[in-house]
PDB file of C-alpha atoms in Angstrom:
ATOM      1  CA  MET A   1      -9.470   9.504  16.670  1.00 68.00           C
ATOM      2  CA  ALA A   2      -6.926   7.507  13.638  1.00 83.00           C
ATOM      3  CA  ASP A   3      -8.085   4.433  12.351  1.00 95.00           C
ATOM      4  CA  GLU A   4      -5.094   2.297  11.174  1.00 96.00           C
ATOM      5  CA  ARG A   5      -6.733   0.921   8.315  1.00 97.00           C
ATOM      6  CA  LEU A   6      -6.680   4.669   6.655  1.00 98.00           C
ATOM      7  CA  ILE A   7      -2.685   4.959   5.114  1.00 98.00           C
ATOM      8  CA  ALA A   8      -2.207   8.609   3.494  1.00 98.00           C
ATOM      9  CA  ALA A   9       0.167   8.817   1.025  1.00 97.00           C
ATOM     10  CA  LEU A  10       2.722  11.592   1.425  1.00 97.00           C
ATOM     11  CA  ASP A  11       2.978  11.543  -2.269  1.00 94.00           C
ATOM     12  CA  VAL A  12       5.369  14.860  -1.802  1.00 95.00           C
ATOM     13  CA  HIS A  13       8.904  16.035  -2.005  1.00 93.00           C
ATOM     14  CA  THR A  14      10.594  17.164   0.864  1.00 97.00           C
ATOM     15  CA  MET A  15      10.821  16.920   4.351  1.00 98.00           C
ATOM     16  CA  GLU A  16       9.103  20.132   5.056  1.00 98.00           C
ATOM     17  CA  ASP A  17       6.648  18.609   3.120  1.00 97.00           C
ATOM     18  CA  VAL A  18       5.986  15.937   4.940  1.00 98.00           C
ATOM     19  CA  GLU A  19       6.535  18.339   8.503  1.00 98.00           C
ATOM     20  CA  ARG A  20       3.877  20.460   7.739  1.00 97.00           C
ATOM     21  CA  LEU A  21       1.499  17.557   6.127  1.00 98.00           C
ATOM     22  CA  VAL A  22       1.775  15.435   9.341  1.00 98.00           C
ATOM     23  CA  THR A  23       1.711  18.222  11.777  1.00 98.00           C
ATOM     24  CA  THR A  24      -1.695  19.234  10.196  1.00 97.00           C
ATOM     25  CA  LEU A  25      -2.774  16.095  10.045  1.00 98.00           C
ATOM     26  CA  GLY A  26      -2.123  15.504  13.989  1.00 97.00           C
ATOM     27  CA  ASP A  27      -3.636  12.720  15.272  1.00 96.00           C
ATOM     28  CA  SER A  28      -6.506  12.182  12.810  1.00 97.00           C
ATOM     29  CA  VAL A  29      -3.829   9.655  10.939  1.00 98.00           C
ATOM     30  CA  SER A  30      -1.337   7.132  12.136  1.00 98.00           C
ATOM     31  CA  TYR A  31      -0.450   5.160   9.379  1.00 98.00           C
ATOM     32  CA  TYR A  32       1.692   6.723   6.297  1.00 98.00           C
ATOM     33  CA  LYS A  33       2.761   5.861   2.407  1.00 98.00           C
ATOM     34  CA  VAL A  34       5.844   6.522   1.473  1.00 98.00           C
ATOM     35  CA  GLY A  35       6.341   6.147  -2.301  1.00 97.00           C
ATOM     36  CA  MET A  36       9.479   6.260  -4.815  1.00 96.00           C
ATOM     37  CA  GLU A  37       9.025  10.387  -5.351  1.00 95.00           C
ATOM     38  CA  LEU A  38       9.425  11.366  -1.920  1.00 98.00           C
ATOM     39  CA  PHE A  39      11.993   8.572  -0.967  1.00 98.00           C
ATOM     40  CA  TYR A  40      14.123   8.951  -3.790  1.00 97.00           C
ATOM     41  CA  SER A  41      14.102  12.579  -3.003  1.00 97.00           C
ATOM     42  CA  VAL A  42      14.937  12.983   0.674  1.00 98.00           C
ATOM     43  CA  GLY A  43      16.138   9.181   1.830  1.00 97.00           C
ATOM     44  CA  ALA A  44      15.629   7.022   4.731  1.00 97.00           C
ATOM     45  CA  GLN A  45      15.337  10.072   6.858  1.00 98.00           C
ATOM     46  CA  VAL A  46      11.507  10.433   6.136  1.00 98.00           C
ATOM     47  CA  VAL A  47      11.043   6.869   7.304  1.00 98.00           C
ATOM     48  CA  THR A  48      12.999   7.779  10.589  1.00 97.00           C
ATOM     49  CA  TRP A  49      11.138  11.137  11.308  1.00 98.00           C
ATOM     50  CA  LEU A  50       8.175   9.126  10.911  1.00 98.00           C
ATOM     51  CA  ARG A  51       8.851   6.604  12.752  1.00 98.00           C
ATOM     52  CA  GLU A  52      10.054   9.252  15.892  1.00 97.00           C
ATOM     53  CA  GLN A  53       6.540  10.673  15.513  1.00 98.00           C
ATOM     54  CA  GLY A  54       4.947   7.415  16.744  1.00 97.00           C
ATOM     55  CA  LYS A  55       3.106   6.511  12.832  1.00 98.00           C
ATOM     56  CA  ASP A  56       3.304   3.589  11.109  1.00 98.00           C
ATOM     57  CA  VAL A  57       5.154   3.239   7.538  1.00 98.00           C
ATOM     58  CA  PHE A  58       4.158   1.449   4.599  1.00 98.00           C
ATOM     59  CA  LEU A  59       7.410   2.202   2.375  1.00 98.00           C
ATOM     60  CA  ASP A  60       5.938   1.593  -1.174  1.00 98.00           C
ATOM     61  CA  LEU A  61       9.226   1.022  -3.498  1.00 98.00           C
ATOM     62  CA  LYS A  62       7.245  -1.712  -5.408  1.00 98.00           C
ATOM     63  CA  LEU A  63      10.829  -4.370  -5.736  1.00 98.00           C
ATOM     64  CA  HIS A  64      10.857  -6.304  -8.578  1.00 98.00           C
ATOM     65  CA  ASP A  65      14.472  -7.918  -9.268  1.00 98.00           C
ATOM     66  CA  ILE A  66      16.061 -11.436  -9.258  1.00 98.00           C
ATOM     67  CA  PRO A  67      14.892 -13.238  -5.808  1.00 98.00           C
ATOM     68  CA  ASN A  68      18.834 -12.666  -4.191  1.00 98.00           C
ATOM     69  CA  THR A  69      18.569  -9.014  -5.112  1.00 98.00           C
ATOM     70  CA  ALA A  70      15.002  -8.099  -4.179  1.00 98.00           C
ATOM     71  CA  ALA A  71      15.228 -10.274  -1.174  1.00 98.00           C
ATOM     72  CA  GLY A  72      18.697  -7.806  -0.510  1.00 98.00           C
ATOM     73  CA  GLY A  73      16.738  -4.683  -1.413  1.00 98.00           C
ATOM     74  CA  ILE A  74      13.312  -5.795   1.396  1.00 98.00           C
ATOM     75  CA  CYS A  75      15.747  -6.756   3.900  1.00 98.00           C
ATOM     76  CA  SER A  76      17.734  -3.468   3.617  1.00 97.00           C
ATOM     77  CA  MET A  77      14.035  -1.659   3.658  1.00 96.00           C
ATOM     78  CA  MET A  78      12.997  -3.320   6.631  1.00 96.00           C
ATOM     79  CA  ARG A  79      15.852  -2.167   8.811  1.00 96.00           C
ATOM     80  CA  LEU A  80      14.924   1.450   8.383  1.00 96.00           C
ATOM     81  CA  GLY A  81      11.660   0.706  10.714  1.00 96.00           C
ATOM     82  CA  ALA A  82       9.123   0.300   7.992  1.00 97.00           C
ATOM     83  CA  THR A  83       5.869  -1.362   8.814  1.00 97.00           C
ATOM     84  CA  MET A  84       4.761  -2.719   5.429  1.00 98.00           C
ATOM     85  CA  LEU A  85       7.145  -3.144   2.710  1.00 98.00           C
ATOM     86  CA  ASN A  86       6.132  -4.526  -1.152  1.00 98.00           C
ATOM     87  CA  VAL A  87       7.227  -6.450  -3.976  1.00 98.00           C
ATOM     88  CA  HIS A  88       5.264  -6.823  -7.686  1.00 98.00           C
ATOM     89  CA  ALA A  89       3.882 -10.136  -7.624  1.00 98.00           C
ATOM     90  CA  SER A  90       4.849 -10.611 -11.673  1.00 96.00           C
ATOM     91  CA  GLY A  91       9.042 -11.023 -10.058  1.00 97.00           C
ATOM     92  CA  GLY A  92       7.270 -14.478  -9.738  1.00 98.00           C
ATOM     93  CA  TYR A  93       6.942 -16.954  -6.863  1.00 98.00           C
ATOM     94  CA  THR A  94      10.618 -17.595  -6.479  1.00 98.00           C
ATOM     95  CA  MET A  95      10.851 -14.098  -6.030  1.00 98.00           C
ATOM     96  CA  MET A  96       8.523 -13.574  -3.297  1.00 98.00           C
ATOM     97  CA  LYS A  97       9.506 -16.765  -1.434  1.00 98.00           C
ATOM     98  CA  THR A  98      13.015 -15.724  -1.248  1.00 98.00           C
ATOM     99  CA  ALA A  99      12.134 -12.334   0.407  1.00 98.00           C
ATOM    100  CA  ALA A 100       9.571 -13.356   2.516  1.00 98.00           C
ATOM    101  CA  GLU A 101      11.872 -16.313   3.836  1.00 98.00           C
ATOM    102  CA  ARG A 102      14.755 -13.970   4.186  1.00 98.00           C
ATOM    103  CA  MET A 103      12.946 -11.108   5.794  1.00 98.00           C
ATOM    104  CA  HIS A 104      12.085 -13.063   8.479  1.00 98.00           C
ATOM    105  CA  ALA A 105      15.231 -14.871   9.176  1.00 98.00           C
ATOM    106  CA  GLU A 106      16.868 -11.079   9.235  1.00 97.00           C
ATOM    107  CA  ALA A 107      13.727  -9.696  11.963  1.00 97.00           C
ATOM    108  CA  GLU A 108      14.678 -12.881  14.075  1.00 97.00           C
ATOM    109  CA  LYS A 109      18.590 -12.371  13.889  1.00 96.00           C
ATOM    110  CA  MET A 110      17.560  -9.077  14.599  1.00 96.00           C
ATOM    111  CA  GLY A 111      15.138  -9.373  17.281  1.00 96.00           C
ATOM    112  CA  ILE A 112      12.705  -7.091  15.838  1.00 95.00           C
ATOM    113  CA  ALA A 113       9.300  -7.658  14.722  1.00 94.00           C
ATOM    114  CA  CYS A 114       8.931  -8.220  11.145  1.00 97.00           C
ATOM    115  CA  PRO A 115       7.566  -5.956   8.666  1.00 98.00           C
ATOM    116  CA  LYS A 116       4.368  -7.209   6.764  1.00 98.00           C
ATOM    117  CA  LEU A 117       5.310  -7.975   3.515  1.00 98.00           C
ATOM    118  CA  ILE A 118       2.634  -7.809   0.195  1.00 98.00           C
ATOM    119  CA  ALA A 119       2.623  -8.295  -3.361  1.00 98.00           C
ATOM    120  CA  VAL A 120       1.400  -5.563  -6.097  1.00 98.00           C
ATOM    121  CA  THR A 121      -0.513  -7.398  -8.305  1.00 97.00           C
ATOM    122  CA  VAL A 122      -2.259  -4.851 -11.397  1.00 93.00           C
ATOM    123  CA  LEU A 123      -1.504  -1.107 -10.949  1.00 89.00           C
ATOM    124  CA  THR A 124      -4.845   0.489 -10.608  1.00 83.00           C
ATOM    125  CA  SER A 125      -4.467   2.641 -12.761  1.00 85.00           C
ATOM    126  CA  ILE A 126      -4.192   0.007 -15.863  1.00 88.00           C
ATOM    127  CA  ASN A 127      -7.450   0.008 -17.415  1.00 86.00           C
ATOM    128  CA  GLN A 128      -8.464  -3.067 -19.347  1.00 87.00           C
ATOM    129  CA  GLU A 129      -7.340  -1.815 -22.675  1.00 89.00           C
ATOM    130  CA  ASP A 130      -3.883  -0.947 -21.276  1.00 91.00           C
ATOM    131  CA  TRP A 131      -3.675  -4.466 -20.031  1.00 91.00           C
ATOM    132  CA  GLU A 132      -4.508  -5.908 -23.246  1.00 91.00           C
ATOM    133  CA  GLY A 133      -2.073  -4.008 -25.237  1.00 93.00           C
ATOM    134  CA  LEU A 134       0.299  -5.469 -22.896  1.00 91.00           C
ATOM    135  CA  GLY A 135      -0.506  -9.146 -24.705  1.00 92.00           C
ATOM    136  CA  GLN A 136      -2.509 -10.341 -21.622  1.00 92.00           C
ATOM    137  CA  ALA A 137      -5.019 -12.530 -22.044  1.00 86.00           C
ATOM    138  CA  LEU A 138      -7.062 -13.062 -19.211  1.00 88.00           C
ATOM    139  CA  GLN A 139      -9.148 -10.808 -17.422  1.00 91.00           C
ATOM    140  CA  ILE A 140      -7.408  -7.776 -15.150  1.00 93.00           C
ATOM    141  CA  LYS A 141      -9.212  -9.447 -11.944  1.00 93.00           C
ATOM    142  CA  SER A 142      -8.740 -13.089 -13.115  1.00 95.00           C
ATOM    143  CA  ALA A 143      -4.881 -11.833 -13.351  1.00 95.00           C
ATOM    144  CA  VAL A 144      -5.192  -9.975  -9.860  1.00 96.00           C
ATOM    145  CA  VAL A 145      -6.789 -13.264  -8.061  1.00 97.00           C
ATOM    146  CA  ARG A 146      -3.988 -15.455  -9.737  1.00 97.00           C
ATOM    147  CA  TYR A 147      -1.210 -13.286  -8.500  1.00 98.00           C
ATOM    148  CA  ALA A 148      -2.993 -13.081  -5.373  1.00 98.00           C
ATOM    149  CA  LYS A 149      -2.783 -16.749  -4.537  1.00 98.00           C
ATOM    150  CA  LEU A 150       0.703 -16.737  -5.748  1.00 98.00           C
ATOM    151  CA  ALA A 151       1.891 -14.629  -3.425  1.00 98.00           C
ATOM    152  CA  LYS A 152      -0.358 -16.357  -0.566  1.00 98.00           C
ATOM    153  CA  LYS A 153       1.481 -19.352  -1.206  1.00 98.00           C
ATOM    154  CA  ALA A 154       4.925 -17.594  -1.327  1.00 98.00           C
ATOM    155  CA  GLY A 155       4.559 -16.801   2.531  1.00 98.00           C
ATOM    156  CA  LEU A 156       3.159 -13.134   1.634  1.00 98.00           C
ATOM    157  CA  ASP A 157       1.334 -11.471   3.960  1.00 98.00           C
ATOM    158  CA  GLY A 158      -1.146  -9.827   1.407  1.00 98.00           C
ATOM    159  CA  VAL A 159      -1.544  -7.907  -1.835  1.00 98.00           C
ATOM    160  CA  VAL A 160      -2.116  -4.160  -3.139  1.00 97.00           C
ATOM    161  CA  ALA A 161      -5.403  -4.543  -5.204  1.00 95.00           C
ATOM    162  CA  SER A 162      -8.406  -2.799  -6.205  1.00 91.00           C
ATOM    163  CA  ALA A 163     -11.359  -2.491  -4.752  1.00 90.00           C
ATOM    164  CA  GLN A 164     -12.897  -4.223  -7.627  1.00 90.00           C
ATOM    165  CA  GLU A 165     -11.233  -7.303  -7.400  1.00 93.00           C
ATOM    166  CA  ALA A 166     -10.949  -7.104  -3.124  1.00 95.00           C
ATOM    167  CA  ALA A 167     -13.665  -9.734  -2.696  1.00 94.00           C
ATOM    168  CA  LEU A 168     -12.936 -12.670  -5.251  1.00 96.00           C
ATOM    169  CA  ILE A 169      -9.141 -12.031  -3.395  1.00 98.00           C
ATOM    170  CA  ARG A 170     -11.297 -12.285   0.336  1.00 97.00           C
ATOM    171  CA  GLU A 171     -12.801 -15.417  -0.876  1.00 96.00           C
ATOM    172  CA  VAL A 172      -9.951 -17.166  -2.238  1.00 97.00           C
ATOM    173  CA  CYS A 173      -7.222 -16.086   0.026  1.00 98.00           C
ATOM    174  CA  GLY A 174      -8.865 -15.532   3.356  1.00 96.00           C
ATOM    175  CA  GLU A 175     -10.357 -13.845   6.416  1.00 94.00           C
ATOM    176  CA  ASP A 176      -6.120 -12.925   7.638  1.00 96.00           C
ATOM    177  CA  PHE A 177      -5.033 -11.815   3.958  1.00 98.00           C
ATOM    178  CA  LEU A 178      -3.881  -7.904   3.724  1.00 98.00           C
ATOM    179  CA  ILE A 179      -5.739  -6.254   0.453  1.00 98.00           C
ATOM    180  CA  VAL A 180      -4.233  -3.066   0.526  1.00 98.00           C
ATOM    181  CA  THR A 181      -5.985  -0.545  -1.737  1.00 95.00           C
ATOM    182  CA  PRO A 182      -5.292   2.564  -3.438  1.00 92.00           C
ATOM    183  CA  GLY A 183      -7.578   4.613  -6.345  1.00 85.00           C
ATOM    184  CA  ILE A 184      -9.473   5.626  -3.354  1.00 91.00           C
ATOM    185  CA  ARG A 185     -12.045   8.894  -4.189  1.00 85.00           C
ATOM    186  CA  PRO A 186     -14.383   9.862  -1.741  1.00 83.00           C
ATOM    187  CA  ALA A 187     -17.392  10.667  -3.331  1.00 65.00           C
ATOM    188  CA  GLY A 188     -17.002  13.758  -5.593  1.00 55.00           C
ATOM    189  CA  SER A 189     -13.536  13.297  -5.649  1.00 57.00           C
ATOM    190  CA  ASP A 190     -11.499  13.868  -9.180  1.00 55.00           C
ATOM    191  CA  VAL A 191     -10.738  10.635 -10.526  1.00 49.00           C
ATOM    192  CA  ASN A 192      -7.072  11.808 -11.930  1.00 49.00           C
ATOM    193  CA  ASP A 193      -4.981   8.996 -13.385  1.00 46.00           C
ATOM    194  CA  GLN A 194      -6.498   6.329 -11.672  1.00 48.00           C
ATOM    195  CA  SER A 195      -9.103   4.092 -13.693  1.00 51.00           C
ATOM    196  CA  ARG A 196      -9.954   1.103 -11.256  1.00 54.00           C
ATOM    197  CA  ILE A 197     -11.342   3.216  -8.168  1.00 67.00           C
ATOM    198  CA  ALA A 198     -14.015   2.934  -5.186  1.00 85.00           C
ATOM    199  CA  THR A 199     -15.017   5.084  -2.246  1.00 90.00           C
ATOM    200  CA  PRO A 200     -13.959   4.304   1.049  1.00 94.00           C
ATOM    201  CA  PHE A 201     -17.459   2.476   2.389  1.00 93.00           C
ATOM    202  CA  ASN A 202     -17.514   0.465  -0.958  1.00 92.00           C
ATOM    203  CA  ALA A 203     -13.690  -0.819  -0.453  1.00 94.00           C
ATOM    204  CA  LEU A 204     -13.804  -1.702   3.000  1.00 96.00           C
ATOM    205  CA  LYS A 205     -17.436  -3.530   2.556  1.00 94.00           C
ATOM    206  CA  ASP A 206     -15.665  -5.240  -0.480  1.00 93.00           C
ATOM    207  CA  GLY A 207     -13.357  -7.159   1.670  1.00 95.00           C
ATOM    208  CA  SER A 208     -10.266  -4.037   1.657  1.00 96.00           C
ATOM    209  CA  THR A 209      -8.165  -4.319   5.042  1.00 97.00           C
ATOM    210  CA  HIS A 210      -6.373  -0.867   4.232  1.00 98.00           C
ATOM    211  CA  LEU A 211      -7.001   2.490   2.227  1.00 97.00           C
ATOM    212  CA  VAL A 212      -4.136   4.095   0.494  1.00 96.00           C
ATOM    213  CA  ILE A 213      -5.265   7.730  -0.001  1.00 96.00           C
ATOM    214  CA  GLY A 214      -3.379  10.803  -1.237  1.00 94.00           C
ATOM    215  CA  ARG A 215      -5.005  13.786  -3.594  1.00 93.00           C
ATOM    216  CA  PRO A 216      -8.162  13.874  -1.925  1.00 94.00           C
ATOM    217  CA  ILE A 217      -5.957  14.635   1.432  1.00 96.00           C
ATOM    218  CA  TYR A 218      -3.026  16.082   1.115  1.00 94.00           C
ATOM    219  CA  ALA A 219      -4.696  18.349  -2.030  1.00 93.00           C
ATOM    220  CA  SER A 220      -7.646  19.465   0.132  1.00 94.00           C
ATOM    221  CA  ALA A 221      -7.694  22.769   1.183  1.00 94.00           C
ATOM    222  CA  ASP A 222      -8.257  21.842   4.591  1.00 96.00           C
ATOM    223  CA  PRO A 223      -6.615  18.527   4.746  1.00 97.00           C
ATOM    224  CA  LYS A 224      -7.266  17.529   8.511  1.00 97.00           C
ATOM    225  CA  THR A 225     -10.775  18.291   7.422  1.00 96.00           C
ATOM    226  CA  ALA A 226     -10.673  16.140   4.489  1.00 96.00           C
ATOM    227  CA  ALA A 227      -9.123  13.218   6.652  1.00 96.00           C
ATOM    228  CA  LEU A 228     -11.621  13.268   9.540  1.00 96.00           C
ATOM    229  CA  LYS A 229     -14.670  13.040   6.373  1.00 95.00           C
ATOM    230  CA  ILE A 230     -12.669   9.882   4.842  1.00 96.00           C
ATOM    231  CA  LEU A 231     -13.071   7.715   8.760  1.00 96.00           C
ATOM    232  CA  GLU A 232     -16.254   9.190   9.124  1.00 94.00           C
ATOM    233  CA  GLU A 233     -16.906   7.048   5.911  1.00 93.00           C
ATOM    234  CA  MET A 234     -15.140   4.361   6.905  1.00 95.00           C
ATOM    235  CA  GLU A 235     -16.519   3.944  10.516  1.00 93.00           C
ATOM    236  CA  LYS A 236     -19.836   2.882   8.846  1.00 91.00           C
ATOM    237  CA  VAL A 237     -17.705  -0.235   8.113  1.00 89.00           C
ATOM    238  CA  LYS A 238     -16.279  -2.104  10.843  1.00 76.00           C
TER     239      LYS A 238
END
């Protein structure tokens, strides 16, 4: 049975690949991430199709623009039927607040359930050396917590952050704040291009509410078995 804490990343290129993977995974996965690679290849049809299959959708397009433009983009994405949307926290308090307020107002006007809006803190591919190369003085963990507090103040529902920062975020942002964690690698998996990683068990134990998992599932010779093994590990943390 599916666990809504698992978000399987559809990091593929075509609708054929999407349909094949979703069909293979069946009822083991109920929540999917659609990112830039797929959305820019096939467009809104992938969100529509997934919703028709009864799946939840995290539309991971990481908007970052002036407040009015970001808010307009979020409202356009909301109309597609996505369950969760995101912006970059580095866009600032005003951008996040404007996007959240416009999204809620538009959802109320349309009479639909409002999606969750979360903010990307620091990409999990970035290590401390990369971070310092950007001229950042704070340690990554401190910057992530600052972004999380800012996102909550702006009225967002949560953040995207690595498991390494999850416990700190939970402490300062409370129990109802979403922490969506990519860079999840089951024991024995390849790290690939991620830097700040964790196992499913440790991520949930440290406070993550959702785990975004891509390669360990879709690149497996048996994706459904891979997903079921991840779910078994997740079940150990309630």
